[in-house]
Amino acid sequence: MRRLLDIGATPARQAPSDSLCALMLAAAALPGMIPASAHAVEVEQAQLSFSHYAEGGRQFVRGPAVDLKRPDDLQVDTVRGGLRFRLDDRWKLGFDFSQDTWSGATPYISAPEAFTATSTGASLYVNSASNGSISSSLVDRRTLKPLSRTSGRPAERVLNVMTSASPETRSEGRLSLGREWDEAALEVSGGLSDEPDFRSLSLGAQLRLDFNDKLTSLSIGASGTRSDIDARLGNLSDYIDYGMYRDAAHGPSIVSVAVPGADGSGLATNDVESLHWRGQRKDRSLSLALTQVLDRSTVLSAGVTYARSEGFLENPHKLVTLAFANPATAAAFDFLFTPVFSVPEKRPDSRNQLTWNLRLAKYLPSIGAAAHVEYSHARDDWGVRADTIQARWIQQFGAWRVTPRVRYYTQTAADFYQPYFLFLQRYPRDGANNLDHSRIPLDAWSSDQRLSAFGAFSYGIVVSRRLFDDLQLEIGYEHYAHAGDLKWGGGGEDGFGDFRSERFSVGLSFALDGPAPAPASGDFHGGHDHASGHAHSRHAGGDAPAGVMNAHMTGRAGDFMVAYSYVHDRQKGDMITGSRRAGDAEVLASCGQAGCPVRPAGMTMHMHMLHLMYAPTDDVSLMLMPQMMSMSMRNTALEGGFYTALGGHAHGAMDLSSHTTGRFGDTTAAVAVRVPAPARMNAHVTLGVSIPTGSVDHRMAHHGGDLMDFGMQTGSGTWDFLPSLTLTGTDGRWSWGGQLNAVLRPDRRNKSGYVLGDRFEATSWASWRAHERISLSVRGIYTAQGRVRGALRGDNAVVDALGNTSYVHALHNPADLAANTGGRYLDVGIGASVLLPGREASGDRVAIEWIAPVSEKVNGYQLERTGRLSVHWGMMF
């Protein structure tokens, strides 16, 4: 669970599980699902954006384990979207969603340099606390002095200990309903959030009251969030003392996920014990803001927010080490012989925060610009005092708008923060000679650098361009620097925690409340497959189902189409070979002498695609399709494999090698050309190329950082050829279509040692117009997927009898083997398509399709498929 939030900020909205997120996306996207009113429902606004965040500036040092590799810096890829529907002249409905994927190294403990067995650098990287027993020792600056200075030795330099976990994906959705009156407005909202160790539900309300001919407005807001934390800490470690939280009766508790023995008797002596840190958190806030129009070009607003958090406020992935030195031997103190204990952080059970802010906006009509300045101050009962000042300048240049901005943030440290704690006393011990947590002379402790004293300076620019009357493109960049030296007035944290980051974003926003562009002729085809000389019914319903790619062309020269597609794919259940189920013993035997310790038990994929299409002529369309994807795989131990051989049961290894990944995928560029077709039919050929912008180097955080299997990589690593032929037709309320498409991969190897197999697909569909705006469809799909060629590149050196060295991939899962890829699949899909109200003339629509497997014949041993959900939203400009 990670956050890129300043400590002085109020808690972010929290957010849906995989299935719930998919259903929310589908349901909220269908205008037909909105209750009817006296006025036509209209889509008022929409937006879609992608962003990439990357940290840097940390100097890494390799940890004690010799096989460690330098970790990637923290990166976050995010997709956000939103829709606003006007139900009538008073009511509005909104839907927002976001999904972000985190990967790379983050700090989890800080330590004196002598504790790390290194001699240089500011950040140390280890895979886990067991790699060298790294411990953090820290001086409470309020009462003690560092013993290294007391003894005359040089002060120990502090290093930041970093670690990487498998990428994490967070999904968030929010629904809002608003009602307007002549002098007031009310909005109520609810949201769901889901990430691997954090799930929450939030509710909120915002009331605005207008006075003084609407020159004065008073806003009152309230929100509440309930979160359930179930943080998987991994395997039991001899280097981390969880005693304080183990099986606690109240508050956050660290519990063992029991691994039953082979006879069901409970935890086996040699089993691996998996720990989870569980608890609940509640956040509430109240806000009050006053906005005053001072003159025709000046607006002033002031506000105050009170926030209270209680419950599980710790970060479960941050550690602190408590070190104890005997005062009688302080002069002879040596870091190498000091009793140290790595423990989870402990924060107060509640936090109360008050924030004031002041904003001024000034419009300068003489130069077509506006200036925005904002100041805020926040303080809480943890001792954090934070100040923020930021400014924006908005400059209009015709159809262009340029917005530079700058921001400065500074905060004091929390009362219980130190980079490492050192006590001038013998360590308190219980009867078993373990650390007695009840006698530690502090009530709370944390080494989370977000609670330290620091300053941050950021600057950025946003450039936007109105492309059409109702479409705007926005590109943004921001640079951020975090450093102790930037704290106002000095006294910030040492430089070991300094870092910088950059964020790039691109987005499209649509103001869809204006008139739709006129069609090319008196009638049109809803899917934009216009053909000169062919008459089409206004509501032919000939749109292809949501899951068909490259099914449409624009209607005439100069047309521009934007579409968004979301795909949710799931696999879950038994392993199959050919068309039959396979037991654990058979799967284990198929892995060869090395064996497979686990097999996949479930896999989920989310894919977000942005389609951009432009027609230079009536019969040619150019296409570009970037995409972002995230995947998660849940594993279970194979009976008779490595883990169960220790005496446990298959379910006990669930936490040991489950992993997630995500990032931008490959990008498709294509050209579609209309070809002759019979009367009342359209045909076009698409020739595309897949550009390898995705990654084939995603690695697991455990098992030495080996490559993840083929299906968990976000790219192919090769330039691929994508041809297709599409034929569509209409007849009254019926429409139909078919497509042949392929993915051809001419390369011999990618940089990770393999090439995905070629794929051929044939699909056909029929659609029936059930309503003037709604069409229903049914589709059949046959897919032939070839085997992977080559094998995953390995990092484990093997020397044969002749002294030749080769590198092999450590086998963890049947999915690591090329022989267990590809097959023949037959599926059926059912779907619905809805024309967007107010956009009928341009054929803009939202479509949804569910695809279910009918039969499959797989190569090797693979996890059975569950189904696929596709949502498609297309607009013509």
Tab-separated table of N, CA and C in Angstrom, residues 15-26 98-101 168-173 192-196 198-199 566-572 602-608 630-634 659-661 850 869:
chain	number	residue	atom	x	y	z
A	15	ALA	N	-10.968	3.676	-3.152
A	15	ALA	CA	-11.727	3.076	-4.219
A	15	ALA	C	-12.076	1.614	-4.344
A	16	PRO	N	-12.797	-0.295	-6.449
A	16	PRO	CA	-13.554	-1.508	-6.596
A	16	PRO	C	-12.663	-2.704	-6.805
A	17	SER	N	-13.078	-3.889	-6.410
A	17	SER	CA	-12.381	-5.121	-6.725
A	17	SER	C	-12.413	-5.333	-8.220
A	18	ASP	N	-11.666	-6.351	-8.730
A	18	ASP	CA	-11.599	-6.568	-10.169
A	18	ASP	C	-12.995	-6.709	-10.777
A	19	SER	N	-13.796	-7.588	-10.190
A	19	SER	CA	-15.120	-7.832	-10.743
A	19	SER	C	-16.008	-6.607	-10.581
A	20	LEU	N	-15.964	-5.980	-9.401
A	20	LEU	CA	-16.807	-4.824	-9.142
A	20	LEU	C	-16.423	-3.657	-10.027
A	21	CYS	N	-15.115	-3.476	-10.218
A	21	CYS	CA	-14.655	-2.396	-11.097
A	21	CYS	C	-15.182	-2.611	-12.509
A	22	ALA	N	-15.109	-3.846	-12.989
A	22	ALA	CA	-15.580	-4.150	-14.340
A	22	ALA	C	-17.071	-3.880	-14.474
A	23	LEU	N	-17.865	-4.287	-13.479
A	23	LEU	CA	-19.304	-4.077	-13.534
A	23	LEU	C	-19.654	-2.594	-13.468
A	24	MET	N	-18.922	-1.833	-12.627
A	24	MET	CA	-19.189	-0.401	-12.529
A	24	MET	C	-18.896	0.295	-13.849
A	25	LEU	N	-17.781	-0.097	-14.483
A	25	LEU	CA	-17.437	0.494	-15.772
A	25	LEU	C	-18.532	0.222	-16.796
A	26	ALA	N	-19.023	-1.009	-16.801
A	26	ALA	CA	-20.023	-1.386	-17.783
A	26	ALA	C	-21.355	-0.695	-17.517
A	98	SER	N	-10.512	5.409	-11.986
A	98	SER	CA	-9.070	5.488	-12.201
A	98	SER	C	-8.461	4.130	-11.898
A	99	GLN	N	-7.360	3.878	-12.522
A	99	GLN	CA	-6.587	2.674	-12.237
A	99	GLN	C	-5.115	3.020	-12.368
A	100	ASP	N	-4.342	2.717	-11.338
A	100	ASP	CA	-2.913	2.977	-11.419
A	100	ASP	C	-2.136	1.751	-10.984
A	101	THR	N	-0.976	1.574	-11.587
A	101	THR	CA	-0.103	0.438	-11.313
A	101	THR	C	1.244	0.963	-10.857
A	168	GLU	N	1.821	-3.369	-7.978
A	168	GLU	CA	0.487	-3.360	-7.393
A	168	GLU	C	-0.428	-2.495	-8.243
A	169	THR	N	-1.683	-2.896	-8.321
A	169	THR	CA	-2.677	-2.141	-9.080
A	169	THR	C	-3.805	-1.717	-8.159
A	170	ARG	N	-4.147	-0.453	-8.237
A	170	ARG	CA	-5.268	0.086	-7.467
A	170	ARG	C	-6.349	0.541	-8.431
A	171	SER	N	-7.592	0.142	-8.171
A	171	SER	CA	-8.741	0.551	-8.978
A	171	SER	C	-9.690	1.345	-8.107
A	172	GLU	N	-10.249	2.383	-8.675
A	172	GLU	CA	-11.123	3.266	-7.919
A	172	GLU	C	-12.285	3.715	-8.782
A	173	GLY	N	-13.465	3.725	-8.206
A	173	GLY	CA	-14.648	4.200	-8.910
A	173	GLY	C	-15.496	5.081	-8.012
A	192	LEU	N	-15.729	3.417	-4.233
A	192	LEU	CA	-15.117	2.160	-3.819
A	192	LEU	C	-13.674	2.154	-4.279
A	193	SER	N	-12.804	1.571	-3.452
A	193	SER	CA	-11.399	1.464	-3.813
A	193	SER	C	-10.905	0.063	-3.503
A	194	ASP	N	-10.023	-0.435	-4.357
A	194	ASP	CA	-9.486	-1.772	-4.134
A	194	ASP	C	-8.040	-1.821	-4.588
A	195	GLU	N	-7.186	-2.329	-3.712
A	195	GLU	CA	-5.819	-2.665	-4.057
A	195	GLU	C	-5.460	-3.917	-3.257
A	196	PRO	N	-4.308	-4.523	-3.513
A	196	PRO	CA	-4.050	-5.831	-2.910
A	196	PRO	C	-4.205	-5.894	-1.396
A	198	PHE	N	-5.698	-3.170	0.588
A	198	PHE	CA	-6.441	-2.010	1.084
A	198	PHE	C	-7.747	-1.892	0.320
A	199	ARG	N	-8.880	-1.987	1.026
A	199	ARG	CA	-10.185	-1.831	0.407
A	199	ARG	C	-10.992	-0.834	1.230
A	566	TYR	N	-12.265	-0.864	-22.900
A	566	TYR	CA	-11.827	-1.497	-21.652
A	566	TYR	C	-12.083	-2.997	-21.770
A	567	VAL	N	-11.095	-3.797	-21.387
A	567	VAL	CA	-11.217	-5.256	-21.441
A	567	VAL	C	-10.858	-5.822	-20.072
A	568	HIS	N	-11.711	-6.685	-19.568
A	568	HIS	CA	-11.485	-7.383	-18.295
A	568	HIS	C	-11.530	-8.879	-18.596
A	569	ASP	N	-10.402	-9.550	-18.419
A	569	ASP	CA	-10.282	-10.964	-18.767
A	569	ASP	C	-9.944	-11.768	-17.515
A	570	ARG	N	-10.587	-12.927	-17.342
A	570	ARG	CA	-10.350	-13.742	-16.153
A	570	ARG	C	-10.119	-15.205	-16.521
A	571	GLN	N	-9.185	-15.817	-15.805
A	571	GLN	CA	-8.969	-17.259	-15.839
A	571	GLN	C	-8.983	-17.750	-14.396
A	572	LYS	N	-9.665	-18.870	-14.177
A	572	LYS	CA	-9.773	-19.373	-12.813
A	572	LYS	C	-10.260	-20.815	-12.853
A	602	GLY	N	-5.548	-18.495	-10.450
A	602	GLY	CA	-6.406	-17.454	-10.993
A	602	GLY	C	-5.563	-16.373	-11.637
A	603	MET	N	-6.065	-15.795	-12.703
A	603	MET	CA	-5.367	-14.697	-13.376
A	603	MET	C	-6.399	-13.690	-13.853
A	604	THR	N	-6.114	-12.413	-13.645
A	604	THR	CA	-7.008	-11.329	-14.040
A	604	THR	C	-6.225	-10.302	-14.842
A	605	MET	N	-6.836	-9.797	-15.906
A	605	MET	CA	-6.208	-8.765	-16.720
A	605	MET	C	-7.169	-7.602	-16.905
A	606	HIS	N	-6.646	-6.382	-16.780
A	606	HIS	CA	-7.368	-5.158	-17.126
A	606	HIS	C	-6.607	-4.476	-18.252
A	607	MET	N	-7.316	-4.062	-19.290
A	607	MET	CA	-6.677	-3.362	-20.402
A	607	MET	C	-7.496	-2.126	-20.758
A	608	HIS	N	-6.797	-0.985	-20.888
A	608	HIS	CA	-7.420	0.276	-21.292
A	608	HIS	C	-6.779	0.702	-22.612
A	630	SER	N	-2.821	-4.073	-16.843
A	630	SER	CA	-2.340	-4.609	-15.576
A	630	SER	C	-2.851	-6.031	-15.439
A	631	MET	N	-2.050	-6.874	-14.794
A	631	MET	CA	-2.388	-8.276	-14.635
A	631	MET	C	-2.004	-8.747	-13.246
A	632	SER	N	-2.746	-9.691	-12.728
A	632	SER	CA	-2.411	-10.300	-11.446
A	632	SER	C	-2.583	-11.807	-11.569
A	633	MET	N	-1.678	-12.533	-10.942
A	633	MET	CA	-1.753	-13.997	-10.944
A	633	MET	C	-1.698	-14.483	-9.501
A	634	ARG	N	-2.614	-15.370	-9.163
A	634	ARG	CA	-2.664	-15.987	-7.848
A	634	ARG	C	-2.290	-17.454	-8.001
A	659	HIS	N	1.731	-12.759	-7.824
A	659	HIS	CA	2.360	-11.526	-8.247
A	659	HIS	C	1.450	-10.761	-9.198
A	660	THR	N	1.751	-9.491	-9.350
A	660	THR	CA	1.018	-8.611	-10.248
A	660	THR	C	2.012	-7.839	-11.102
A	661	THR	N	1.522	-7.291	-12.180
A	661	THR	CA	2.356	-6.455	-13.037
A	661	THR	C	1.463	-5.499	-13.802
A	850	TRP	N	-20.028	-9.566	-23.393
A	850	TRP	CA	-19.476	-10.620	-22.546
A	850	TRP	C	-19.177	-11.829	-23.425
A	869	LEU	N	-14.945	-9.511	-20.489
A	869	LEU	CA	-15.880	-8.400	-20.604
A	869	LEU	C	-15.218	-7.283	-21.389
